[in-house]
Short mmCIF file of C-alpha atoms in Angstrom, two decimals:
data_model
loop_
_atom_site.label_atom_id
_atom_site.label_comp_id
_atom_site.label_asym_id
_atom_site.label_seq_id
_atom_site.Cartn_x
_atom_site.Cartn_y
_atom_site.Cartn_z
CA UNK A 90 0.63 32.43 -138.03
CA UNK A 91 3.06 32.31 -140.62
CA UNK A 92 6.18 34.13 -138.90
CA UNK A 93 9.31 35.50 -140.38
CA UNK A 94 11.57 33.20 -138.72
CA UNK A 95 9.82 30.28 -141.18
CA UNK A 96 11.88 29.80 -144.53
CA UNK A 97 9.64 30.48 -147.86
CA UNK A 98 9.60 26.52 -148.49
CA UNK A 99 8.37 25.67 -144.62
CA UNK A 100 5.89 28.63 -144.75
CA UNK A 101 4.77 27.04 -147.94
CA UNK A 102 4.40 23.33 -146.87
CA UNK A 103 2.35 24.52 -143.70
CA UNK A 104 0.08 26.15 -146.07
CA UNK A 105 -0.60 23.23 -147.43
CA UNK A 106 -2.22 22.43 -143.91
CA UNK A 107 -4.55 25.10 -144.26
CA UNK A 108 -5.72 24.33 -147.94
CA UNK A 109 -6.65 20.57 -146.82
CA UNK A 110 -7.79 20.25 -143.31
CA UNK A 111 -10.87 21.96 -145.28
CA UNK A 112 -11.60 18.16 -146.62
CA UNK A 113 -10.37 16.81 -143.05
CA UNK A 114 -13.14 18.54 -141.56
CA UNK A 115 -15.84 19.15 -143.84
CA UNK A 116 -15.71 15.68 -145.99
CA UNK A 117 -14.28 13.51 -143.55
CA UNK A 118 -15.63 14.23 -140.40
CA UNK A 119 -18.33 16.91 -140.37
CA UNK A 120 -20.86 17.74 -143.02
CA UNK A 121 -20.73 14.64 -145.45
CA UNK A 122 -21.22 12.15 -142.43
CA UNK A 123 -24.72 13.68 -141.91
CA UNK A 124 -25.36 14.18 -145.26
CA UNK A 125 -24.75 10.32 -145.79
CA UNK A 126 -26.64 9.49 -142.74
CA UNK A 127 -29.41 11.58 -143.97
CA UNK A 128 -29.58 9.76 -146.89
CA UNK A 129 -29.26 6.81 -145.86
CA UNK A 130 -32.00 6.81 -143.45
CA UNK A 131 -34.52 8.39 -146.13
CA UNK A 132 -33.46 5.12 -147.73
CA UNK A 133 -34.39 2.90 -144.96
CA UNK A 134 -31.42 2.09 -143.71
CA UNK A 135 -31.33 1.29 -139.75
CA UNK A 136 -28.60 4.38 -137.95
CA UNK A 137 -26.41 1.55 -136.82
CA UNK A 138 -26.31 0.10 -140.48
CA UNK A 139 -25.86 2.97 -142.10
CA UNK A 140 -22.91 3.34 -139.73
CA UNK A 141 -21.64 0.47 -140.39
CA UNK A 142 -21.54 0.94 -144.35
CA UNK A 143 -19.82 4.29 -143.33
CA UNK A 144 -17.02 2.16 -141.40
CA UNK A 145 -16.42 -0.32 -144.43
CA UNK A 146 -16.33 2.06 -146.76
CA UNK A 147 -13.57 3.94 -144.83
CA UNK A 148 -12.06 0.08 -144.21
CA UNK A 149 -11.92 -0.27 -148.19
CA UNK A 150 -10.55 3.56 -149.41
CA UNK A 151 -7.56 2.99 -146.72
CA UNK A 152 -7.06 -0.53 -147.44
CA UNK A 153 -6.22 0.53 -151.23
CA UNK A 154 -4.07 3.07 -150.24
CA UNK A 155 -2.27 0.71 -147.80
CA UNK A 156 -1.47 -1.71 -150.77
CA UNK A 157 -0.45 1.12 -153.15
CA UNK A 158 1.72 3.02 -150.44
CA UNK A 159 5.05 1.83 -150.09
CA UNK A 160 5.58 0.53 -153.65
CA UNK A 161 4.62 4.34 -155.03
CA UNK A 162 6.76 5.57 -151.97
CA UNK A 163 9.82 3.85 -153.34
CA UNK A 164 9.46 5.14 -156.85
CA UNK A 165 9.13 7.88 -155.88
CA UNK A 166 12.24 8.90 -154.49
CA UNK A 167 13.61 8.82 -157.77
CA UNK A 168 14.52 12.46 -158.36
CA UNK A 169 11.33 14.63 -160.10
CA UNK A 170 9.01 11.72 -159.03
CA UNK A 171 7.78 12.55 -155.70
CA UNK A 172 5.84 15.90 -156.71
CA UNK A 173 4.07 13.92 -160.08
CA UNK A 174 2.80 11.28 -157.29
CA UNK A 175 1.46 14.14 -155.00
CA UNK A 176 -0.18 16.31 -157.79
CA UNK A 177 -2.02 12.84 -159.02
CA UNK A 178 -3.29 12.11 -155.95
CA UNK A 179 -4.66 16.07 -155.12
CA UNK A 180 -6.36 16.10 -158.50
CA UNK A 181 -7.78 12.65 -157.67
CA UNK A 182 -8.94 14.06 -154.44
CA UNK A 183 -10.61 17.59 -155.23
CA UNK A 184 -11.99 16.11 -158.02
CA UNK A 185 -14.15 13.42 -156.48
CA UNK A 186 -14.93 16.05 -153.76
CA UNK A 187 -16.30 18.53 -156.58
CA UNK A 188 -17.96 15.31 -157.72
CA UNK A 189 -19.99 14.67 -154.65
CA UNK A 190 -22.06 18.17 -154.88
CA UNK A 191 -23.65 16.32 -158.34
CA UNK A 192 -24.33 13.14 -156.80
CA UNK A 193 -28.68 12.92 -156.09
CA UNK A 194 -29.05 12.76 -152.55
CA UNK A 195 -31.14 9.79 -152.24
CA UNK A 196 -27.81 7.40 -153.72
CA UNK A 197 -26.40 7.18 -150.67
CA UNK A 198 -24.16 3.93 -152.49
CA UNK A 199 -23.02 5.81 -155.46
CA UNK A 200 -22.13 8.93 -152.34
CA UNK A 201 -19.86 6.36 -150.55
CA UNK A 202 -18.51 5.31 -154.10
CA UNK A 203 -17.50 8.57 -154.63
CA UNK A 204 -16.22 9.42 -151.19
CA UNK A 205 -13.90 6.29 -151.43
CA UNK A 206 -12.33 8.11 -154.48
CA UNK A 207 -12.21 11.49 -152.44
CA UNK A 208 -10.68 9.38 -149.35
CA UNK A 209 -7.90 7.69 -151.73
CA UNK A 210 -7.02 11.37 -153.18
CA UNK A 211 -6.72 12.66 -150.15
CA UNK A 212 -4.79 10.74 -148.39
CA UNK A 213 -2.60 9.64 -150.86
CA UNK A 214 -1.33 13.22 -151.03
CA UNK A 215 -0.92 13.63 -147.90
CA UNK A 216 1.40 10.72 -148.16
CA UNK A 217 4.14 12.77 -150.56
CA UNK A 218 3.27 16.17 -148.62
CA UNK A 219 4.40 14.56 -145.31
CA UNK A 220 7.32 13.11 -146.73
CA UNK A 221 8.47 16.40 -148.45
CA UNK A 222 8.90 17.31 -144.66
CA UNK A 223 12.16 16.00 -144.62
CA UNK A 224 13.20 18.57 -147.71
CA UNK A 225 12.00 21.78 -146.23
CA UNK A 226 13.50 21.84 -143.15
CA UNK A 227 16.00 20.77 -140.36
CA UNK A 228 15.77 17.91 -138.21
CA UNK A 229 15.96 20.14 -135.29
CA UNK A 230 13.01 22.06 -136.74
CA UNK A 231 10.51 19.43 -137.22
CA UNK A 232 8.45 19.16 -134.25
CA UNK A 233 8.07 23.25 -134.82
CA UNK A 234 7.44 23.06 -138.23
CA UNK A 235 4.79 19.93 -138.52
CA UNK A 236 3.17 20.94 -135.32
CA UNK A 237 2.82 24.50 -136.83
CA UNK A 238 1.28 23.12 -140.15
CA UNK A 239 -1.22 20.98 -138.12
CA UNK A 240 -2.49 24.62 -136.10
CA UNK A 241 -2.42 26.44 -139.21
CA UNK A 242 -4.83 23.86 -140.78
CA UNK A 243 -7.09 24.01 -137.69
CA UNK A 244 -6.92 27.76 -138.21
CA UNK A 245 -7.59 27.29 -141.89
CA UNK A 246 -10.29 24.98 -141.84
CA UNK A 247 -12.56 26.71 -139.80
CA UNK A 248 -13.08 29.56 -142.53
CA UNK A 249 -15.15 27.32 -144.78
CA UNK A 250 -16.09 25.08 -142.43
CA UNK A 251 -18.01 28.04 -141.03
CA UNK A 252 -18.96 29.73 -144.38
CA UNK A 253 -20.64 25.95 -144.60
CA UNK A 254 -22.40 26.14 -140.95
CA UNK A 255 -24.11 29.25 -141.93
CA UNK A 256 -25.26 28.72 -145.61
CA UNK A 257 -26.48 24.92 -143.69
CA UNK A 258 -28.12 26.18 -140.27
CA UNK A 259 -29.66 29.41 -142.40
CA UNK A 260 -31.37 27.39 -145.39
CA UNK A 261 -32.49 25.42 -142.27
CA UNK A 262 -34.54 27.99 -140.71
CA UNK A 263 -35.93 29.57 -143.67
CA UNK A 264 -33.86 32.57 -144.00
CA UNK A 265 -32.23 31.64 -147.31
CA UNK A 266 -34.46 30.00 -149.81
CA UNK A 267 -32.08 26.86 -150.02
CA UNK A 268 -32.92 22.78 -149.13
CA UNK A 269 -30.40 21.35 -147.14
CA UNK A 270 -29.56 18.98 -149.32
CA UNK A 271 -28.54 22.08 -151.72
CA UNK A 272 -26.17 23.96 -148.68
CA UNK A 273 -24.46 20.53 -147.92
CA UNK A 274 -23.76 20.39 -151.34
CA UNK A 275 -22.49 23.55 -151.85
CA UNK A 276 -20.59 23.05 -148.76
CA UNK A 277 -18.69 20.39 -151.20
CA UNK A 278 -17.89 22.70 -154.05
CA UNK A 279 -16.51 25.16 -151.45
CA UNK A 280 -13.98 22.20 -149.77
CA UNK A 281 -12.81 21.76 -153.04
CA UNK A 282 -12.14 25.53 -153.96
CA UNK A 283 -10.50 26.06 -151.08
CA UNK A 284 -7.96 23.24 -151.01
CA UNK A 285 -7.50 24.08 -154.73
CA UNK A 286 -6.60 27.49 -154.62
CA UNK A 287 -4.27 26.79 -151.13
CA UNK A 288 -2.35 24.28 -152.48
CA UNK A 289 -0.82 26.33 -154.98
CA UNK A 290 2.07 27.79 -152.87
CA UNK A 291 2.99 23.87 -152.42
CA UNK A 292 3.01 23.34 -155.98
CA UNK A 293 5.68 26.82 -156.54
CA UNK A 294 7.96 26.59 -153.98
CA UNK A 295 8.50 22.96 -152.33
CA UNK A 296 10.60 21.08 -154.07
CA UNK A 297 12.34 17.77 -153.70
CA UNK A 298 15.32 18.36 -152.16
CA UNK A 299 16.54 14.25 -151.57
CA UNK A 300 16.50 11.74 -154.13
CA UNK A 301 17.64 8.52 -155.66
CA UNK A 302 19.10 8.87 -159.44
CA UNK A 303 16.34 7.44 -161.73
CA UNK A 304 17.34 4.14 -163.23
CA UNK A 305 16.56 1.76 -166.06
CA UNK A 306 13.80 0.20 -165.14
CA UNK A 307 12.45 2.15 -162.07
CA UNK A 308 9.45 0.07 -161.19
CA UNK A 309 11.40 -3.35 -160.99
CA UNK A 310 14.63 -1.41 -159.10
CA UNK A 311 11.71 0.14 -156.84
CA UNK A 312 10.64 -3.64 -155.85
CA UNK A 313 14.39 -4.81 -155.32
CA UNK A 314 14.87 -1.60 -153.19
CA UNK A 315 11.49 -2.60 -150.98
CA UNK A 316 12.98 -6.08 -150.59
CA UNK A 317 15.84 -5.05 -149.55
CA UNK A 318 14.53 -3.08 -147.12
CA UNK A 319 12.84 -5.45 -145.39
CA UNK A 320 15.96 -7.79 -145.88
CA UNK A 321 17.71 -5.43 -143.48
CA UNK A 322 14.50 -4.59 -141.12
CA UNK A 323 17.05 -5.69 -138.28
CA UNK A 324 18.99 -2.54 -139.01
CA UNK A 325 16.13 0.35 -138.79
CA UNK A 326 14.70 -1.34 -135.53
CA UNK A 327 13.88 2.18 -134.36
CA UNK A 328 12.01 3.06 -136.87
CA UNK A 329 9.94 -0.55 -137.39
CA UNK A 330 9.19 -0.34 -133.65
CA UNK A 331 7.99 3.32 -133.96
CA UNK A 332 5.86 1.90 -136.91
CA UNK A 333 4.11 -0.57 -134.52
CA UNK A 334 3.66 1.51 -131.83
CA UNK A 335 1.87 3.95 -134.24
CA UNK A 336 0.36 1.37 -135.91
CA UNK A 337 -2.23 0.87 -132.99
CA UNK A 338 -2.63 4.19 -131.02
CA UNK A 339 -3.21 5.85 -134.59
CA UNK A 340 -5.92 3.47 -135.04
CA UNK A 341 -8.21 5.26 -132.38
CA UNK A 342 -7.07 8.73 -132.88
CA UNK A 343 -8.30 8.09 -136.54
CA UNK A 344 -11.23 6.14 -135.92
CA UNK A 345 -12.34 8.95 -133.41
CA UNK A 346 -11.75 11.71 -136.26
CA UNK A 347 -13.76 9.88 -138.87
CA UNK A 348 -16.89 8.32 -137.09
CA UNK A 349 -17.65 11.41 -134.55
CA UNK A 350 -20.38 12.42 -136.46
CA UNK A 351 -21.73 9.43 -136.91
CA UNK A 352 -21.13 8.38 -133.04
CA UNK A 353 -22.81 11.78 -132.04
CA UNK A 354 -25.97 11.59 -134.50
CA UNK A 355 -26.67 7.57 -133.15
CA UNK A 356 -26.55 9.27 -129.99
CA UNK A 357 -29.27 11.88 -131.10
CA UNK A 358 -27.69 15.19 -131.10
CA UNK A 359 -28.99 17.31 -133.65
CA UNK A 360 -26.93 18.34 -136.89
CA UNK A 361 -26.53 21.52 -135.96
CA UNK A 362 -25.61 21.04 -132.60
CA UNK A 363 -22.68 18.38 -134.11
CA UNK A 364 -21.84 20.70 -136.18
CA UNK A 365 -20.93 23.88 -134.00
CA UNK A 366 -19.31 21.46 -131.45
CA UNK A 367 -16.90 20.63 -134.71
CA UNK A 368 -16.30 24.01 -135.73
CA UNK A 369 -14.89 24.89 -131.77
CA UNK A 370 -13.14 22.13 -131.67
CA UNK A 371 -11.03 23.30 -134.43
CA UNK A 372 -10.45 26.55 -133.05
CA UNK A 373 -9.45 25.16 -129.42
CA UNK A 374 -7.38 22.52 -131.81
CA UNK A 375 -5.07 24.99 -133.39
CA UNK A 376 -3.19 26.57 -129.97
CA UNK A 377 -2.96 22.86 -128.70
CA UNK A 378 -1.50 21.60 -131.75
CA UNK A 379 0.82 24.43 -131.57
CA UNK A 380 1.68 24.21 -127.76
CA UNK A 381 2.52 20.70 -128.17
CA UNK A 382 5.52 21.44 -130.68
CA UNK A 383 7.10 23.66 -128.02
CA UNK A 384 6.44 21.84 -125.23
CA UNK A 385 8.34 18.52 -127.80
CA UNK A 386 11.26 21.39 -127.84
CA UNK A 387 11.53 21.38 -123.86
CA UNK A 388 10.23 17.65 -123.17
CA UNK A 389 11.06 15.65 -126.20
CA UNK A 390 8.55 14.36 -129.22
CA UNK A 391 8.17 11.05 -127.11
CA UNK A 392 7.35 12.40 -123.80
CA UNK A 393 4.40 14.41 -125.24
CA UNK A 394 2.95 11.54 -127.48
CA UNK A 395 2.66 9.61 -124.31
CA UNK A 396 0.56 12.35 -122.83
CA UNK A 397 -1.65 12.19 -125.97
CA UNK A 398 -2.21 8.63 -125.72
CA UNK A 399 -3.17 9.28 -121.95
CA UNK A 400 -5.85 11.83 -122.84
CA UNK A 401 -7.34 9.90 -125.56
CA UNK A 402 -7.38 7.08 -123.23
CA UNK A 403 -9.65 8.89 -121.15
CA UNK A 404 -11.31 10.10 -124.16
CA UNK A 405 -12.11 6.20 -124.68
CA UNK A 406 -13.50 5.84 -121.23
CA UNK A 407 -15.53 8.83 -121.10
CA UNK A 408 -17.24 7.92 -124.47
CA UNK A 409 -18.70 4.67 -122.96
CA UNK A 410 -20.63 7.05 -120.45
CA UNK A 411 -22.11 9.65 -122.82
CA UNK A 412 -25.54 10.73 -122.43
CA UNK A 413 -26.25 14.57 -123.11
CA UNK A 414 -24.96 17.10 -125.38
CA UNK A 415 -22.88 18.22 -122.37
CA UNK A 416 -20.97 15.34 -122.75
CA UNK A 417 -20.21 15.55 -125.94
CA UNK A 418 -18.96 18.75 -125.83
CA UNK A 419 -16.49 17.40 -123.03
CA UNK A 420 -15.07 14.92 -125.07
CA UNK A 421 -14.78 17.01 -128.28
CA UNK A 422 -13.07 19.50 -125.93
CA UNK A 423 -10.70 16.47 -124.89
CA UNK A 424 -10.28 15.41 -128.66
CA UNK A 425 -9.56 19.18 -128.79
CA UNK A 426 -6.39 19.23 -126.76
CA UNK A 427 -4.37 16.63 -128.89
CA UNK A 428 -5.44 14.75 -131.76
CA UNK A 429 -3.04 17.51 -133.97
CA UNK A 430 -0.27 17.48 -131.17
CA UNK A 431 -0.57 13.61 -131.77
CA UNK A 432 -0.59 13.59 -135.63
CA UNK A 433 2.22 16.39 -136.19
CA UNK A 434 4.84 14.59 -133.59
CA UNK A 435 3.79 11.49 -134.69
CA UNK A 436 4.46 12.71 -138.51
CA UNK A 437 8.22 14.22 -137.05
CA UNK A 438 9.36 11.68 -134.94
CA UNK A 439 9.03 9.41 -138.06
CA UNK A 440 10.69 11.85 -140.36
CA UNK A 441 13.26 12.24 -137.45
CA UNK A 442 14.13 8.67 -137.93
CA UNK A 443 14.21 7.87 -141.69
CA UNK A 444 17.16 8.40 -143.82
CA UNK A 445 16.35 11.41 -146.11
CA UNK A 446 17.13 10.17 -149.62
CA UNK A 447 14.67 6.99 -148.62
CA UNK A 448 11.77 9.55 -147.35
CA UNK A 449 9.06 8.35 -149.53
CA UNK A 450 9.80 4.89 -149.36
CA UNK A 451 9.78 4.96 -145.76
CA UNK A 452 6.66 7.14 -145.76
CA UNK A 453 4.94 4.83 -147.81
CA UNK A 454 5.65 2.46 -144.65
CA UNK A 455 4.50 4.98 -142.66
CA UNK A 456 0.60 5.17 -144.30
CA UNK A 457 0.96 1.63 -144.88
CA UNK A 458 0.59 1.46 -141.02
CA UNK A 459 -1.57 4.04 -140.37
CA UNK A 460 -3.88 3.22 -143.15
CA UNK A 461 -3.86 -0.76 -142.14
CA UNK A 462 -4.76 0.60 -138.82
CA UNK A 463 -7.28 3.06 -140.21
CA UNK A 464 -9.02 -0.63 -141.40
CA UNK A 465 -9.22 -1.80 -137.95
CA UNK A 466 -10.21 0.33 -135.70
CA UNK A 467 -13.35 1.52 -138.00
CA UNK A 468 -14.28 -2.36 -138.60
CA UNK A 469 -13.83 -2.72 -134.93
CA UNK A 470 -16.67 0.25 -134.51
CA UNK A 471 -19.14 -1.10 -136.99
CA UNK A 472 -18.77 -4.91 -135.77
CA UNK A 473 -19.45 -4.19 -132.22
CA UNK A 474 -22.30 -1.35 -133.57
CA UNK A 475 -24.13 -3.82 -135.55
CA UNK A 476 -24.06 -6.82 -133.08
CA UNK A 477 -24.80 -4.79 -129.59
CA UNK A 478 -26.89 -2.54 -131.23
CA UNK A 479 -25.10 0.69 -129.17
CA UNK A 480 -21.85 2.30 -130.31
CA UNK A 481 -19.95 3.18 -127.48
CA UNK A 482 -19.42 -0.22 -127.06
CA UNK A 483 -17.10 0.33 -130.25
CA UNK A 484 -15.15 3.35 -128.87
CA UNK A 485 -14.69 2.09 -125.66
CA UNK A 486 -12.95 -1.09 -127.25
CA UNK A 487 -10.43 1.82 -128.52
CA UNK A 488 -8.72 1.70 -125.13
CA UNK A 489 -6.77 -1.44 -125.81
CA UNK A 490 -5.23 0.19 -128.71
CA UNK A 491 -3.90 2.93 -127.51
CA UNK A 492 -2.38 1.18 -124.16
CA UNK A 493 -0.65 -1.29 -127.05
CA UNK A 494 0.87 1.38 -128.25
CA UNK A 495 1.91 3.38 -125.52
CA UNK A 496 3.90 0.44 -124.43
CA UNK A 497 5.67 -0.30 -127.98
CA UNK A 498 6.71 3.24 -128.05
CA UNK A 499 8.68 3.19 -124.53
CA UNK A 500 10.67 1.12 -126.45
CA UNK A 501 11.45 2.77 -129.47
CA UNK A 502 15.06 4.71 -128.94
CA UNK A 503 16.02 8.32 -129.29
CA UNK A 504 16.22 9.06 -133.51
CA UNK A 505 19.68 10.40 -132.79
CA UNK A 506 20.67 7.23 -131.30
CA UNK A 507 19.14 5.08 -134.39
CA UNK A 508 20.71 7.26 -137.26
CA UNK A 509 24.04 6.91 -135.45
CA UNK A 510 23.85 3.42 -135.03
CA UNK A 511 22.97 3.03 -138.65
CA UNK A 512 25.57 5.41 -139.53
CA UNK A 513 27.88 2.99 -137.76
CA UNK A 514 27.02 -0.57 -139.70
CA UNK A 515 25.33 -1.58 -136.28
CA UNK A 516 22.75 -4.24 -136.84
CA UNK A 517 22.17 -5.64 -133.42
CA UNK A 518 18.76 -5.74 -132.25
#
């Protein structure tokens, strides 16, 4: 995966890809949503509760984050800031992940306590590692480059994702004298060794590359810089537009992500079933995520978010009608085919359109959005889970999310177009 043709520094921010899809799938989406709901339940606490409490909690980890983005995004792109921001939030990350495997498994609050602080880690780093896009490579690069971080870390995360499957599904039948309880958790420790010992290449060789001069006072010149930002909002319409349109159809790609496990157990699939359908969807996830880059190369980035949106559309639709274990495996095929095409043109378009020595800042807008809509759409979920009782009423309320933003991004203009006319002094909207 990692060719030749990639320079050391791009080869080295894809591998960050690899060292934390790990906690993508693992923490996020696979084996601590059943552990949870496991918990939970032995607790008393009704499936479409306990779903619900999963929902908020996700609603509160990305709401902090949302608030804390784009004033740490403008500080730092003060020069030597921007890699102090991203190492706080990893070690805030892997350590509440390490944390989890010594939580007792019948507190499922203190579990979503500590998964809020493994959530804020998380994605707060991924917040500065998406931004350092813009200093590792070309703009004509960066639909290869993201999309080829995004297959790399579908590639990656299956290796402990399936190290996890088998110590879980073989303490299950007997074979190895360990409880469940004891493989999830191990299943932890191993998310955060791997994502540990990955990220180091990040940490050696990608370096900040644009940056403001630091300045007296860089906290208060970091809030005059934000206002004036949005003083002259008129002049990166583009990229505001872009924000909005991403805004909503991010909302169900990432509500999808989160609460499959969830969805699939209040559906009654077994664990291990859920789990094996997780682990193939990662594998069929890599080549798409990869194919989708190229085909941006031939197409454009825009042309092939719009067929995204389409499929998960249909995702949307199809969820309202699930039944069987069949179907499930249909529409985690579906997911499959572009929910990393999505994210990685979705992270370059933006990059695309932001002026590099303002990357964080504008990043920080960037999970501002996608975290404000990473509140919705999993409030959305619960709501509609805890007053009809069923939740594909939830996901199939998704649809009018991503047709919003299919429509506010056949607006947004070509990035070459935007830089130029900002390059120009043109503020017309």
């Amino acid at each position: 995966m990692l060719m030749k043709s990639f320079s050391k520094e791009e080869n080295s921010w894809m591998f960050y890809d690899w060292a934390n899809s790990a906690y993508s799938i693992i923490i996020s989406t696979a084996v601590f949503p059943l552990f949870y709901k496991a918990a939970a339940t032995n607790a008393g606490v009704s499936a479409s509760d306990s779903t619900a409490y999963l929902g908020y909690t996700i609603a509160i980890a990305t709401f902090i984050l949302a608030m804390l983005g784009p004033i740490l995004g403008t500080i730092a792109d003060y020069r030597g800031f921007k890699k102090k921001f991203f190492t706080f939030f990893f070690g805030l990350g892997i350590t509440a992940t390490a944390v989890l495997a010594f939580i007792p498994s019948d507190q499922w609050l203190i579990l979503l306590i500590c998964y809020t602080f493994a959530a804020v880690g998380s994605a707060g780093a991924n917040v500065f590692y998406d931004a350092f896009l813009t200093d590792v490579t070309s703009d004509e690069r960066m639909n290869r480059v993201s999309a080829r971080g995004f297959g790399l870390g579908y590639i990656g995360s299956t290796i402990p994702f399936l190290i996890s499957i088998a110590i879980i599904v073989l303490s299950q039948s007997g074979t190895i004298p360990l409880s469940t309880t004891i493989a999830s958790k191990i299943a932890f420790l191993i998310t955060a060794l791997w994502w540990g010992l990955f990220a180091i290449p990040m940490f050696k060789n990608v370096h900040q590359r644009y940056y403001i001069e630091p300045e007296p006072k860089p906290v208060v010149n970091s809030f005059k810089r934000l206002g004036k930002t949005f003083k002259e909002i008129k002049k990166y319409r583009a990229l505001f537009l872009f924000l909005l349109a991403y805004f909503f159809y991010i909302d169900g790609v990432g509500t999808i992500i989160t609460m499959s496990t969830a969805y699939g157990s209040d559906l009654g699939i077994s664990s291990t079933s859920l789990l094996i359908i997780l682990f193939v969807t990662q594998v069929v996830a890599a080549p798409f995520a990869i194919l989708y880059g190229r085909l941006s190369e031939k197409f454009t980035g825009k042309k092939m978010l719009y067929v995204g949106i389409i499929i998960y559309i249909f995702v949307c639709i199809y969820a309202y009608f699930l039944e069987t274990t069949l179907d499930f495996w249909i529409l985690a095929m579906l997911v499959a085919t572009s929910q990393g095409g999505i994210q990685a043109l979705s992270r370059s378009y933006f990059a695309k359109l932001v002026p590099k020595q303002n990357s964080n800042e504008f990043f920080g807008f960037y999970n501002i959005f996608g975290k404000f809509a990473s509140i919705m759409g999993p409030l959305l979920v619960a709501v509609t889970a805890q007053v009809t009782g069923d939740s594909s009423t939830g996901v199939f309320s998704l649809v009018i999310l991503f047709i919003i933003g299919i429509i506010i991004l056949s607006r947004v203009p070509d990035p070459k177009q935007h830089l130029a006319s900002i390059d120009a002094g043109n503020l017309k909207m």
